[in-house]
Every structure is written in structure tokens, then in C-alpha cells.
Amino acid sequence: MSPPDPERLLSVTPSPAFWVAIILYGVASSTFLVSFLQNKPGVLRVARAVLVGAFLAHGFDIGWRGVERVHPAASVREAIGFLAWIVAGGYLAASLRYRLDLAGAVISPIVLGLLAAARLSPVGEQSEGLTLLGRVHISLATVGVAVFALASALSAIYLLEERNLKRKKFDARSFKNPDASLDGLDALSQRLVQAGFLVFTVAVVLGIAWVAQRGESMTRPEYPIAIITWMTYAALVSVRLGLGWRGRRTAWMALGGFAAALCVLAIYFLRRALGG
Amino acid sequence: MTAELFAVGISWRTAPVAVREKLAIPDEDHAGLLAALVRAPGVREAMLISTCNRVEIFGACPAGEAERAVAEVRRLLPESRGVAPASVAPVLFDHVRTEAVRHVFRVASALDSLVVGEAQILGQLKASFAAAGTAGTSGPVLGRCLERAFGVAKRVRSETSIARGSSNVSSVAVELAARVFGDLHGKRVLVVGAGKMSALAAKHLRHAGVDELVVTNRSPERAARLAEELDATARPWTELEELLAAADVVISSTGAREPVLTVPLFKKVAKRRRWRPIVIVDIAVPRDADPAIGKQDGVYVFDIDDLERVVAANLAERQKAAEHAERIVAVEVGQFDAWLRAQKVVPTIRALREHFARVADAEVEKLVLQLARKELSPAEREEAVRRSVQLVVAKLLHQPQMALKAADADGLAAAVQRLFSLELVAEAAVAVVERESPAAPDPATPAAAAARRR
């Protein structure tokens, strides 16, 4: 088997900042894990500092690609790399207010995986030139899904910590070294869902318009799944605001919605990568 | 400055409270005892700390006098409280030199406390040190030691989890409520029943920032009494359902034989709460809360056993952190010892510098005069400077060379080689000696012996 062609693998020669970001995200992932397992405040500070470095390097790489005329909405691959950057930035912003050790250990490897998947996977067939509508749709959908990703990570941590508290596992690692309070995690997650929902709603409307502009039908599997994603989050926002639902139920709904969003992304990604 | 540190005292480790209380020193007597201590032979600096768990005296004395100072303090401390020294001698402990420093650092870091990691001891130690400063009995050695001890305590608290988690049952309610709500400001606490434990727990919650405390009890008089004690509002028992609907945290400790917080009651309450979380801390035995209500969404019920398990888990975690803290203390003790050792050679270093400066200044003065007086060519000037520098070197080396040539100077020679990083093979050493000393070498020196062999 011949080695993959770097040109095909990386589409644009990555800047040194890309490799720095990959390495630092990797270091941050393991440092967050060590911080969580060993419960050492000093290690947590190092983990955060490394993640800030990774975020800056990643941002530099995105800017550099922009100079090379490969902007974040140019393709699904670029959008996923951009999504990873927003998730990392969102986490850093949230951690200014809340203690989110476990979230760091969850989010850092996700960001690393997304960035690696976005840039180190085969380019596949390039899609035809995107219209402005398409670009705005991709950009907004990316931001929306990134915000949902953050909300889902917080919801997952909420469910883990809530279960440990209900089952009175006082020697569990998450009890000894907790993230933000349950109420804090719930509130932050729901705020993110509401913000993400607004952005995602506009993205879906523009997406429908874009499909119509191209004269396509809604038969591709990602389209109905995108609608299901939107409906799940619409239901979540409604029951939260209308019926006062909170806690475990809304956390599961947030995770369900994000699972659907991931399905859409995966289908897009595989289609582009495999040249479908 | 050559000094040593010592520590003498009694603590929860060595004696029960019945003995400790006999030696406890009221604040107003501190200055008198401190003054007596520094008048004692051998004691140069002193401070004392007297808490419910320990009465200790830390001090500094001249080098080699630690044992004498300890003996004096062992006599003075009990005598100051009217206790015969012999009667408490077995329960008094003492540490000197490095062990004394380690003890002070461990006390400051709450590693020697009954509840490892407790926060009060550091404040008490700071206050005691300030009192010694006011009494004029603390000095540079004790001052440096205590400053480092405060730094070590800060390191231990920030680098380990020794101070995390509640260490007593009454404050665990705060920790559990914080797990659910985070900040407790603006939260409403309902105290059901008027037991002593619930009052304590409520006080901890108030201290943690809870704004609104409501007390309800079957006996309105007892509710009113407790409400007054807690600066809370008393409400009738008949409003229990309504009060539960509004509360965020419930502390329950009634004397009821059957649960008062039942599933049917909470089903009614849940609708009004709209899934808002509620923490129920049930410290009554028999229990006030039916454990089944904890199955409802957002309802967290903890009984007295849970609270004790949380305390046990926290204390176990603190013990684990204490191992890390002990390593920090060991490193810091080493650094302090190095500082103390360095203080012993400071006068020598100062004298050496002054001696070198005197020799150099005298030669520079002569050189300046020489250069100013004569019309010298550049080559002559260079030669004059070279000669002057060589003269300085020769003058500085004269005394050491004489000492090195003494019959018993082997140790000194080794020290010089170490000081100047000299690595000499025997032949090179002989050549150097022959070149620098045209006179016949002393037959007793190793260099002469080497020359004879050659």
C-alpha cells in the first residue's frame, strides 16, 4: 500500500501553528486528565495554559488558511476545524466563571479529534464553488453545532455528577474533584442550547433556501436528520421555558439533539471525503 | 549569626485535654511568660501559641545551646501555670534544630492538627507571632522561620487538596448544598424541627451566604426560640407544604417517630416546585425523610449516615494529600537549614571580602601614584599594571601558601582544591610548587617527596 499523498491529505500545506496546535491539544488533554485524577490545582493551571496556547495556535492556523484563501466555510472539513476552535474557545470562556476540570478532560480530546479529522482526513472530491448563501449557511450551522457540542459536554458531566450524588458515591472522583455545581452546569448548558438554537434555526432556514436555490430535493438523508436535530432542540427550549423542565430530562434531550447533529456532520463529512 | 531553633510543648498528640487545660495560657499572660523566657539562660528569641489543642513555645538560642534552652523552657512553662514540672514532664515534647523547624512548618500547614488541613491553626500561629513581635521577644531567626512556615502553609494549601471538603458533620450540609447550587447566596433554607444539630448546620449555611432562614416546628415556642437564635423567621407547622415548595435546602431534625417528609407530601410539593432542585439534609434519628422521595427528579436526600460518610471520605482525602504536603515540608526544611547554615559563615565571608578589598585598594593607590608621577611609555605602563596585579595576587596568596605548607595542612589543601575547583595530578603539582618556590622545598611536603621520586 503506497503512502498517502500529502497534497491530497492536507489540501493546503499546514502552517507550523497547525502542528503546534495538534501537539498542545494533545498535551492539554492528558494534563486535564491528570489534573482530574490527581486533584492537583497546579496541574489544572498548567492544563488551562496549554489549552490557551493550543487555541491561539489553532486560531493562527485558521487565519493563515484564510490568507491562503481557504476560509472556514469553504468546505465541511474546514467547517469542522473551525467548529473545534469555537468549542475550545467556548470552553475557555466558560471556565473563566465555572470550575470545569472534568469538562476540560472531555472537551480537549474532542477538539483534538475534530481538528485531526478535519485536516488529516482525505480531501475527497472538491464540491463546486459555494454561493454566498451556502457559505453563510455552513458558517452559522458550524457555530450552532459548536455551541451544541459545548452544551452537550456540560450536560454529560451534569448527568455523571448528578448520578453520583443521587447514588451517594462520596468516594467517586467526580465528588472529590467536582466541576461547577449541578445548578451551574444545568444553567450554563441550557443557556448555550438557547443561544445555539437561535443560530442553528437561521442556519436551517438558509440551508433549506440553499437546497431550493440549487434545485435539489430534500431526499438526502442528512436533510431530514438536520430537521430532527432542530426539532429536538426546539422541543428542549420549549419545555425548558414553557414547562420549567430542567436537570436530568433536559440534559438527556441536549445529548439526543447533539447526537442527531453529529449524524448530519458525519454524513456530510463521509460524503465529501469519499467523493460522493 | 549562629543560632539554633527549638520547640517545647504539649498537644493533643501527647496529652488529654484534662492535662492540656492546666498548661493553657490566657492571652493576658503571654507577654509576661515571653519576657521570662527570653531572660532564661540560652534562650535568645521566643514565641508561644496556646489553643485548645496545643500549648507550645518556639524559640531560638545560640548554637550548641538548644538542649540547655529546652531544659529551661520545660521548667518555666509548667511553673508559669503553677504546675510542678515533674508532673507534666512525660507529656511535654521537645524538638531541636532541624526537627524543630520541621515541627513549626508542620504545625503551620495543619499537618500536626487533630483535623488535618483545618484552617484555624494558621491564623492562630500568625496571631501568636504578632504577639511575640509586640512583646519584643521574636528576632531574626524565629522571624525567618515563621515567615517561611507561613509560606509553606500557603504552598501546602494551594498545591494539595488538604483543605478541601468539610471535616465535621454539621458543616457537610453546606458542602452538599454547594454541590447542587454552587453559590448559596439568595437561597432559602428551611429548618424543620428545633434540634441542636440542625441549629448548628443552619449556622454553617448562614455563614456560607444563605440569606433567608425559616424555622418551623410543631411547638411554636421552640420554633420562635430557635428563629431568634439564628436570626431567622418562625413559621407555623401547618404551612410545611408551602414552606417546602419555596425552600432550596431543608435541614430536618424533629423528634418524630414516623417520617414527616413523605412521598405523598413531596408529590404535591414537586408540582409547585416545577422541578427546581431541593437538598434535604435529614439529621434526625429516626429519619424524618422517607428515602423514597430521593427518587424524584431534582430531590437530593442525605441522612446522618451519608453526612458521616462524606466526612470520612473528606478526611481520607486529606490524609492522602498530607503525604504530598509532608514532601513539600521536607523540601522547605532543607532550604531553611541551608539558610541557617549559611548564616554561620556570613562573618567569615564579610571579613574575607574586606581583607581582599584592603590589599587591592593599597596596590591600586600605589599604582595610580606611579602612573601619575612618571612619563611612562605604553609598554612601561603595561608593565607597571602587570606588576601591580601580580603583587596583589602574591599578597593575597602569601598567608594561604604559608598555611598550606604547614605540616598538618592536608585537609586545608583538599579544601583549597575544592574551593577553587583545582584538579592537580602529582607531577603538575610539583612543577607548580618548584616554579613558584625557588627555595628548596620543605622535605616534609608531598611535593618534595614527589620531586625526590623523580
XYZ file of C-alpha atoms in Angstrom:
730
model
C 0.000 0.000 0.000
C 1.550 3.318 -1.045
C 1.770 6.172 1.499
C -0.955 8.809 1.171
C -0.163 11.796 -0.984
C 0.421 14.748 1.397
C -1.159 17.123 -1.099
C -4.284 15.008 -1.128
C -4.165 14.558 2.624
C -3.735 18.158 3.650
C -5.162 20.166 0.715
C -3.113 23.210 1.860
C 0.321 22.822 3.415
C -0.367 23.283 7.101
C 1.329 26.130 8.911
C 3.683 25.271 11.787
C 0.908 26.646 14.013
C -1.292 23.710 12.984
C 1.228 21.177 14.278
C 1.777 23.267 17.407
C -2.000 23.263 17.983
C -2.227 19.493 17.475
C 0.616 18.866 19.949
C -0.701 21.341 22.520
C -4.265 19.975 22.319
C -2.767 16.533 22.955
C -0.741 17.809 25.917
C -3.773 19.697 27.270
C -5.937 16.552 27.017
C -3.528 14.457 29.066
C -2.828 17.273 31.542
C -6.547 17.829 32.170
C -6.920 14.102 32.758
C -4.015 14.070 35.215
C -5.432 17.153 36.950
C -8.830 15.482 37.315
C -7.451 12.148 38.517
C -4.849 13.562 40.890
C -6.851 16.567 42.043
C -3.908 18.961 41.876
C -4.737 22.648 41.351
C -1.266 23.357 39.950
C -1.703 20.800 37.176
C -5.085 22.327 36.298
C -3.471 25.732 35.826
C -0.883 24.170 33.512
C -3.635 22.376 31.559
C -5.552 25.626 31.060
C -2.415 27.478 29.989
C -1.573 24.752 27.463
C -5.132 24.825 26.111
C -4.908 28.604 25.713
C -1.686 28.068 23.747
C -3.358 25.436 21.577
C -6.352 27.711 20.993
C -4.106 30.598 19.922
C -2.042 28.377 17.617
C -5.235 26.945 16.145
C -6.593 30.472 15.599
C -3.353 31.449 13.886
C -3.656 28.426 11.619
C -7.232 29.350 10.689
C -6.053 32.888 9.892
C -3.160 31.546 7.853
C -5.515 29.336 5.856
C -7.699 32.403 5.301
C -4.702 34.150 3.750
C -4.336 31.065 1.540
C -7.997 31.592 0.545
C -9.233 28.540 2.445
C -11.775 30.126 4.754
C -13.754 28.293 7.466
C -16.917 27.981 5.377
C -15.097 26.722 2.280
C -15.944 23.080 2.948
C -17.230 20.696 5.595
C -13.614 19.843 6.519
C -12.789 23.495 7.129
C -16.048 23.975 8.998
C -15.219 21.086 11.334
C -11.772 22.555 12.058
C -13.444 25.893 12.773
C -16.052 24.147 14.940
C -13.245 22.615 17.023
C -11.754 26.080 17.525
C -15.080 27.543 18.692
C -15.582 24.630 21.093
C -12.108 25.211 22.601
C -12.721 28.970 22.855
C -16.170 28.456 24.337
C -14.764 26.115 26.957
C -12.038 28.596 27.881
C -14.605 31.390 28.172
C -16.887 29.238 30.346
C -14.002 28.159 32.564
C -13.360 31.793 33.465
C -16.555 31.636 35.506
C -17.024 27.974 36.380
C -14.696 25.294 37.624
C -14.692 22.794 34.736
C -11.854 20.288 35.253
C -13.717 17.253 34.001
C -15.171 19.274 31.132
C -11.602 20.133 30.111
C -10.677 16.450 30.128
C -13.723 15.735 27.938
C -13.554 18.704 25.581
C -9.802 18.829 24.848
C -9.633 15.373 23.235
C -12.870 16.092 21.331
C -11.310 19.265 19.927
C -8.125 17.370 19.084
C -10.134 14.648 17.347
C -12.236 17.153 15.391
C -9.186 19.106 14.247
C -7.311 15.972 13.261
C -10.375 14.598 11.449
C -10.865 17.906 9.659
C -7.311 18.332 8.441
C -5.713 14.925 8.307
C -8.536 13.120 6.507
C -8.649 12.725 2.722
C -9.862 15.791 0.877
C -12.060 13.803 -1.493
C -13.752 15.432 -4.402
C -13.969 19.184 -4.108
C -17.503 20.495 -4.260
C -18.344 23.100 -6.793
C -17.918 26.759 -5.851
C -20.117 27.780 -2.938
C -22.573 30.620 -3.208
C -22.748 33.288 -0.504
C -25.914 31.624 0.797
C -24.083 28.313 1.110
C -21.188 29.897 2.926
C -23.393 31.723 5.411
C -25.378 28.513 5.960
C -22.220 26.479 6.637
C -20.774 29.167 8.922
C -23.914 29.501 11.031
C -24.504 25.739 11.182
C -20.910 25.298 12.333
C -21.263 27.885 15.082
C -24.613 26.385 16.138
C -23.258 22.836 16.301
C -20.136 24.028 18.164
C -22.331 25.650 20.794
C -24.459 22.480 20.987
C -21.252 20.446 21.408
C -20.254 22.533 24.414
C -23.744 22.293 25.882
C -23.712 18.526 25.393
C -20.351 18.102 27.113
C -21.701 20.047 30.087
C -24.922 18.005 30.045
C -22.921 14.763 30.061
C -20.930 15.972 33.052
C -24.168 17.055 34.737
C -25.623 13.555 34.287
C -22.466 11.907 35.639
C -22.244 14.144 38.690
C -25.984 14.029 39.330
C -25.965 10.243 39.226
C -23.040 10.082 41.649
C -24.775 12.474 44.035
C -28.078 10.572 43.867
C -26.290 7.273 44.412
C -24.225 8.880 47.163
C -20.888 7.871 45.709
C -18.901 10.103 48.009
C -15.620 8.462 47.112
C -16.150 8.927 43.360
C -13.550 11.070 41.612
C -16.234 13.496 40.431
C -17.383 14.004 44.041
C -13.876 14.621 45.363
C -12.968 16.873 42.492
C -16.242 18.360 41.242
C -16.770 20.706 38.353
C -19.283 23.537 38.678
C -22.394 22.836 40.791
C -25.253 20.869 39.227
C -27.338 24.027 39.027
C -24.446 25.870 37.391
C -23.850 23.126 34.816
C -27.575 22.933 34.064
C -27.952 26.688 33.704
C -24.847 27.077 31.530
C -25.797 24.153 29.323
C -29.310 25.491 28.814
C -28.081 28.992 28.061
C -25.792 27.545 25.419
C -28.646 25.480 23.980
C -30.828 28.573 23.686
C -28.067 30.593 22.022
C -27.125 27.704 19.727
C -30.761 27.129 18.836
C -31.178 30.690 17.573
C -28.108 30.405 15.338
C -28.992 26.896 14.198
C -32.542 27.958 13.320
C -31.246 30.643 10.953
C -28.768 28.097 9.534
C -31.568 25.585 8.858
C -33.747 28.200 7.126
C -30.805 29.307 4.983
C -29.975 25.654 4.311
C -33.479 24.992 3.016
C -33.219 28.100 0.820
C -29.813 26.942 -0.428
C -31.158 23.495 -1.319
C -34.001 25.162 -3.182
C -31.565 27.520 -4.943
C -29.630 24.527 -6.204
C -32.824 22.855 -7.337
C -32.199 19.785 -5.187
C -34.893 17.782 -3.445
C -34.843 17.063 0.308
C -34.206 13.379 -0.266
C -30.619 13.248 1.003
C -30.561 11.569 4.449
C -28.758 14.479 6.164
C -31.625 16.876 5.432
C -34.364 15.119 7.466
C -31.839 14.385 10.240
C -30.960 18.089 10.357
C -34.654 18.842 10.730
C -34.907 16.246 13.517
C -31.953 17.945 15.233
C -33.675 21.297 15.017
C -36.966 19.830 16.294
C -35.237 18.201 19.271
C -33.649 21.479 20.304
C -36.921 23.343 19.620
C -38.695 20.914 21.949
C -35.956 21.328 24.549
C -36.146 25.106 24.511
C -39.973 24.959 24.673
C -40.224 22.621 27.657
C -37.485 24.486 29.466
C -39.069 27.892 29.033
C -42.712 26.819 28.980
C -42.937 23.982 31.484
C -39.904 24.715 33.609
C -38.210 21.391 32.841
C -34.615 21.224 33.977
C -31.952 18.864 35.198
C -31.768 15.263 34.053
C -34.530 15.371 31.426
C -33.234 18.426 29.620
C -29.650 17.109 29.830
C -30.714 13.926 28.028
C -32.593 15.977 25.422
C -29.484 18.086 24.797
C -27.435 14.937 24.288
C -30.077 13.492 21.950
C -30.103 16.650 19.854
C -26.341 16.677 19.597
C -26.262 13.012 18.591
C -28.561 13.912 15.680
C -26.341 16.885 14.777
C -23.307 14.587 14.796
C -25.114 12.232 12.402
C -25.629 15.122 9.958
C -21.979 16.129 10.228
C -20.787 12.547 9.804
C -22.880 12.055 6.661
C -21.622 15.333 5.158
C -18.059 14.524 6.114
C -18.079 10.995 4.720
C -19.766 12.071 1.520
C -17.159 14.760 0.860
C -14.247 12.570 1.983
C -15.336 9.606 -0.104
C -16.230 11.795 -3.041
C -19.968 11.049 -3.024
C 24.763 34.833 63.428
C 24.954 31.288 64.686
C 21.677 30.086 66.075
C 19.538 27.038 66.597
C 15.812 26.569 66.919
C 13.849 24.607 69.457
C 10.209 23.776 70.196
C 8.755 22.639 73.514
C 5.115 21.973 74.259
C 2.121 19.821 74.828
C -0.502 18.905 72.247
C -3.480 16.638 71.598
C -0.965 14.017 70.494
C 0.780 13.844 73.857
C -1.839 14.655 76.469
C -5.608 14.662 77.039
C -7.492 17.919 77.440
C -7.516 17.461 81.245
C -3.741 17.924 81.215
C -3.610 20.460 78.365
C -6.016 22.801 80.109
C -3.666 23.004 83.115
C -0.957 24.480 80.893
C -3.231 26.656 78.746
C -2.009 30.256 78.834
C -4.568 33.085 78.745
C -3.808 35.904 76.299
C -3.140 38.395 79.085
C -0.326 36.204 80.472
C 1.523 35.795 77.171
C 3.740 38.880 77.466
C 4.861 38.004 80.989
C 5.824 34.454 80.110
C 7.580 35.534 76.903
C 9.647 38.063 78.857
C 10.583 35.375 81.395
C 11.541 33.004 78.595
C 13.991 35.354 76.879
C 15.595 36.080 80.260
C 16.284 32.385 80.733
C 19.841 31.192 80.069
C 20.331 30.118 76.486
C 17.028 31.471 75.162
C 17.508 34.338 72.733
C 14.093 34.546 70.984
C 10.703 33.092 71.920
C 7.030 32.941 70.930
C 4.178 30.886 72.303
C 0.939 29.517 70.949
C -1.884 28.387 73.196
C -5.007 26.851 71.629
C -7.438 24.158 72.672
C -5.240 21.528 71.030
C -1.755 22.722 71.900
C 0.406 24.897 74.127
C 3.813 25.306 72.552
C 6.853 27.516 72.769
C 9.102 28.062 69.782
C 12.451 29.712 70.301
C 15.945 30.406 69.064
C 19.168 30.069 71.022
C 22.904 30.352 70.329
C 24.467 27.385 68.537
C 25.074 24.415 70.785
C 22.708 25.625 73.488
C 19.466 24.066 72.285
C 19.419 21.363 74.946
C 20.016 23.902 77.689
C 17.276 26.186 76.350
C 14.862 23.253 76.111
C 15.538 22.323 79.734
C 14.832 25.903 80.823
C 11.561 26.040 78.890
C 10.480 22.636 80.209
C 10.825 24.127 83.691
C 9.430 27.612 83.014
C 6.277 26.621 81.107
C 4.675 24.481 83.848
C 5.920 26.747 86.625
C 4.237 29.740 84.996
C 0.895 27.912 85.389
C 1.624 26.736 88.908
C 2.204 23.143 87.827
C 5.140 21.090 89.059
C 7.487 20.472 86.097
C 7.997 16.851 87.064
C 4.262 16.128 86.902
C 3.988 17.093 83.218
C 7.500 16.181 82.077
C 6.375 12.901 80.424
C 3.719 14.631 78.289
C 5.855 17.588 77.210
C 7.575 17.048 73.898
C 10.582 18.903 72.535
C 12.337 19.233 69.201
C 15.651 20.892 68.441
C 17.415 22.151 65.293
C 16.096 20.620 62.058
C 13.307 18.726 63.822
C 12.136 21.938 65.477
C 11.939 23.667 62.086
C 10.041 20.698 60.664
C 7.636 20.823 63.601
C 6.909 24.548 63.131
C 6.318 24.031 59.406
C 4.022 21.050 60.084
C 2.028 22.973 62.692
C 1.572 25.935 60.318
C 0.474 23.608 57.498
C -2.088 21.925 59.802
C -0.316 18.585 59.369
C 0.005 18.286 63.137
C -3.630 19.253 63.757
C -6.298 16.972 65.156
C -8.247 17.549 61.939
C -5.558 17.534 59.275
C -5.839 20.547 56.995
C -8.014 22.668 59.314
C -7.791 26.370 58.621
C -7.720 27.906 62.104
C -4.196 26.985 63.158
C -2.526 29.237 60.595
C -4.428 32.271 61.864
C -3.649 31.336 65.457
C 0.033 30.975 64.643
C 0.110 34.358 62.889
C -1.568 35.998 65.876
C 0.914 34.354 68.265
C 3.859 35.501 66.173
C 2.470 39.039 66.088
C 2.081 38.928 69.889
C 5.720 37.882 70.255
C 6.682 40.779 67.992
C 4.713 43.184 70.201
C 6.366 41.717 73.308
C 9.761 42.177 71.640
C 10.736 38.529 72.036
C 10.864 37.458 68.399
C 14.051 38.043 66.450
C 15.619 37.447 63.059
C 15.928 33.647 63.310
C 12.460 32.961 64.659
C 11.096 35.627 62.315
C 12.640 33.978 59.286
C 11.423 30.560 60.429
C 7.834 31.713 60.936
C 7.772 33.662 57.674
C 8.854 30.504 55.869
C 6.305 28.488 57.861
C 3.514 30.775 56.620
C 4.839 30.399 53.078
C 4.944 26.616 53.418
C 1.373 26.589 54.735
C 0.256 28.627 51.732
C 2.061 26.244 49.375
C 0.516 23.228 51.037
C -2.984 24.687 50.780
C -2.613 25.704 47.154
C -0.675 22.696 45.864
C -2.553 19.931 47.656
C -6.200 19.204 48.405
C -5.540 19.108 52.142
C -8.081 21.800 52.933
C -10.855 20.593 50.654
C -14.135 19.196 51.901
C -15.889 19.518 55.230
C -14.418 17.816 58.235
C -17.419 17.800 60.552
C -20.988 16.604 60.194
C -22.634 19.962 60.858
C -20.791 21.690 58.028
C -21.295 18.909 55.473
C -24.784 20.296 54.774
C -23.063 23.348 53.286
C -20.837 21.188 51.104
C -23.738 19.089 49.830
C -25.915 22.135 49.156
C -22.994 23.730 47.313
C -22.662 20.630 45.115
C -26.176 21.275 43.872
C -26.438 25.070 43.954
C -22.867 26.357 43.933
C -23.245 29.814 45.396
C -25.682 29.758 48.321
C -26.399 33.488 48.250
C -30.090 34.092 47.705
C -31.034 30.516 48.636
C -33.817 29.775 51.101
C -33.177 27.308 53.920
C -35.965 25.660 55.852
C -35.146 24.235 59.276
C -37.697 21.566 60.230
C -37.596 20.813 63.953
C -35.573 22.622 66.550
C -32.729 20.231 67.395
C -29.236 21.358 68.334
C -27.636 19.726 65.272
C -29.991 21.441 62.859
C -29.226 24.760 64.520
C -25.509 24.141 64.027
C -25.991 23.144 60.396
C -28.166 26.212 59.803
C -25.453 28.434 61.293
C -22.923 26.972 58.865
C -25.321 27.622 55.981
C -25.874 31.204 57.157
C -22.102 31.626 57.309
C -21.864 30.276 53.741
C -24.057 33.111 52.486
C -27.654 31.894 52.788
C -29.882 34.952 53.018
C -33.171 33.510 54.171
C -33.632 31.080 57.036
C -37.077 29.844 58.032
C -37.768 27.659 61.073
C -40.834 25.524 61.573
C -41.612 23.206 64.460
C -44.629 21.516 65.996
C -44.008 23.626 69.081
C -44.303 27.301 68.007
C -42.422 28.425 71.121
C -39.369 26.312 70.320
C -39.520 27.450 66.697
C -39.577 31.065 67.852
C -36.636 30.495 70.210
C -34.507 28.872 67.512
C -35.518 31.519 64.977
C -34.319 34.185 67.353
C -31.028 32.371 67.896
C -30.473 32.021 64.146
C -31.834 35.426 63.156
C -34.459 33.508 61.167
C -38.228 33.635 60.643
C -40.509 31.241 62.552
C -43.489 29.829 60.618
C -46.341 27.547 61.773
C -46.035 23.788 61.267
C -49.305 23.813 59.283
C -47.521 25.678 56.473
C -44.988 22.872 55.971
C -46.103 22.046 52.407
C -45.950 25.673 51.353
C -42.565 26.141 53.021
C -41.165 23.047 51.297
C -42.365 24.372 47.941
C -40.350 27.550 48.457
C -37.205 26.057 50.052
C -33.916 25.202 48.351
C -32.313 23.425 51.318
C -34.123 21.626 54.135
C -32.427 20.730 57.411
C -34.624 18.340 59.294
C -34.209 17.080 62.848
C -37.576 16.588 64.505
C -38.129 14.051 67.237
C -40.946 12.380 65.259
C -41.166 8.559 65.303
C -42.515 8.472 61.713
C -41.225 10.343 58.616
C -42.618 13.852 58.300
C -41.269 14.378 54.775
C -43.271 11.717 52.949
C -43.697 10.696 49.321
C -47.336 11.919 49.060
C -46.307 15.278 50.555
C -43.427 15.606 48.075
C -45.603 14.663 45.118
C -47.757 17.667 45.962
C -44.706 19.826 46.562
C -42.980 18.739 43.306
C -45.766 20.197 41.148
C -45.450 23.568 42.838
C -41.653 23.498 42.614
C -41.618 22.869 38.840
C -38.553 20.594 39.119
C -36.424 23.109 40.950
C -33.741 21.129 42.830
C -34.004 20.722 46.580
C -31.431 19.362 49.038
C -32.799 17.629 52.144
C -30.349 17.071 54.963
C -32.034 14.731 57.401
C -30.094 14.581 60.638
C -32.896 13.056 62.705
C -32.837 9.536 64.121
C -35.329 8.005 63.396
C -35.207 9.651 59.992
C -37.636 12.456 59.118
C -37.425 11.977 55.332
C -38.738 8.898 53.583
C -35.753 7.770 51.446
C -38.156 7.150 48.536
C -38.592 10.907 47.983
C -34.957 10.945 46.796
C -36.062 9.047 43.677
C -37.890 12.128 42.413
C -36.137 14.295 39.866
C -34.152 17.097 41.480
C -34.677 15.878 45.067
C -31.440 15.026 46.897
C -31.864 13.400 50.299
C -28.971 12.814 52.694
C -29.299 11.200 56.123
C -26.914 11.247 59.072
C -25.009 8.195 57.799
C -24.422 9.955 54.478
C -23.057 13.002 56.260
C -20.676 10.847 58.252
C -19.564 9.060 55.098
C -18.848 12.402 53.427
C -16.746 13.454 56.425
C -14.889 10.120 56.363
C -14.244 10.444 52.611
C -13.020 14.021 53.040
C -10.714 13.087 55.892
C -9.328 10.143 53.908
C -8.673 12.512 51.002
C -6.935 14.930 53.348
C -4.726 12.146 54.687
C -3.709 11.323 51.137
C -2.961 14.972 50.444
C -0.964 15.081 53.691
C 1.612 12.715 52.174
C 2.227 15.218 49.392
C 2.285 18.030 51.946
C 4.944 16.214 54.003
C 7.171 16.132 50.927
C 6.726 19.889 50.472
C 7.600 20.416 54.143
C 10.725 18.236 53.802
C 11.988 20.313 50.865
C 11.298 23.585 52.671
C 13.001 22.356 55.855
C 16.089 21.538 53.786
C 16.092 25.049 52.317
C 15.690 26.657 55.727
C 18.524 24.555 57.144
C 20.734 25.654 54.261
C 19.894 29.287 55.045
C 20.662 28.777 58.724
C 23.993 27.120 57.897
C 24.862 29.958 55.545
C 24.313 32.437 58.392
C 27.244 30.828 60.264
C 29.778 31.705 57.543
C 28.494 35.180 56.795
C 31.040 36.904 59.153
C 33.895 34.937 57.561
C 32.784 35.883 54.061
C 32.473 39.521 55.077
C 35.977 39.570 56.650
C 37.459 37.866 53.576
C 35.923 40.429 51.250
C 37.195 43.295 53.391
C 40.712 41.805 53.524
C 40.830 41.377 49.737
C 39.493 44.891 49.223
C 42.145 46.381 51.555
C 45.005 44.654 49.709
C 43.634 45.628 46.310
C 42.948 49.243 47.350
C 46.502 49.702 48.697
C 48.045 48.451 45.474
C 45.687 50.463 43.281
C 46.630 53.594 45.227
C 50.328 52.944 44.675
C 49.754 52.208 41.010
C 47.781 55.399 40.475
C 50.591 57.465 42.041
C 53.193 55.669 39.977
C 51.313 56.259 36.735
C 50.696 59.909 37.539
C 54.264 60.719 38.572
C 56.252 59.434 35.678
C 56.259 59.960 31.984
C 55.868 56.352 31.007
C 55.779 54.761 27.625
C 52.779 52.479 26.869
C 54.968 49.392 27.353
C 56.158 50.660 30.736
C 52.612 51.429 31.775
C 51.574 47.910 30.837
C 54.479 46.503 32.817
C 53.554 48.630 35.859
C 49.949 47.377 35.781
C 51.089 43.779 35.339
C 53.484 44.072 38.285
C 50.830 45.655 40.449
C 48.313 42.861 39.734
C 50.976 40.211 40.387
C 51.764 41.921 43.673
C 48.101 41.824 44.692
C 47.938 38.115 43.847
C 51.173 37.419 45.718
C 49.988 39.300 48.808
C 46.647 37.532 48.779
C 48.283 34.144 48.347
C 51.044 34.652 50.889
C 49.077 33.676 54.001
C 47.258 30.738 52.394
C 50.542 29.405 50.985
C 52.172 29.557 54.411
C 49.225 27.745 55.915
C 49.253 25.120 53.163
C 52.913 24.409 53.705
C 52.323 23.668 57.356
C 52.886 20.029 58.321
C 49.227 19.266 59.103
C 47.673 21.069 56.155
C 46.406 18.078 54.159
C 42.806 18.886 54.967
C 43.379 22.525 54.115
C 44.931 21.569 50.763
C 41.878 19.494 49.937
C 39.613 22.393 50.925
C 41.556 24.805 48.689
C 41.374 22.385 45.780
C 37.606 22.160 46.312
C 37.187 25.930 46.739
C 38.999 26.755 43.504
C 37.969 23.600 41.587
C 41.639 22.562 41.228
C 42.329 19.174 39.717
C 46.040 18.512 40.174
C 47.977 15.438 39.190
C 51.048 14.864 41.394
C 53.590 15.888 38.752
C 51.786 19.068 37.831
C 51.570 19.985 41.485
C 55.312 19.509 41.913
C 56.078 21.584 38.829
C 53.903 24.403 40.085
C 55.483 24.326 43.517
C 59.033 24.298 42.072
C 58.290 27.149 39.699
C 56.694 29.352 42.341
C 59.165 28.497 45.171
C 62.808 28.671 44.007
C 63.920 27.899 47.558
C 64.433 24.265 48.467
C 61.104 22.582 49.157
C 60.206 21.552 52.624
C 61.288 17.874 52.783
C 58.114 17.051 54.664
C 55.729 18.129 51.894
C 54.231 15.649 49.424
C 55.580 17.828 46.600
C 59.156 17.352 47.828
C 58.588 13.647 48.122
C 57.325 13.540 44.557
C 60.372 15.524 43.408
C 62.687 13.043 45.183
C 60.951 10.123 43.486
C 61.512 11.768 40.159
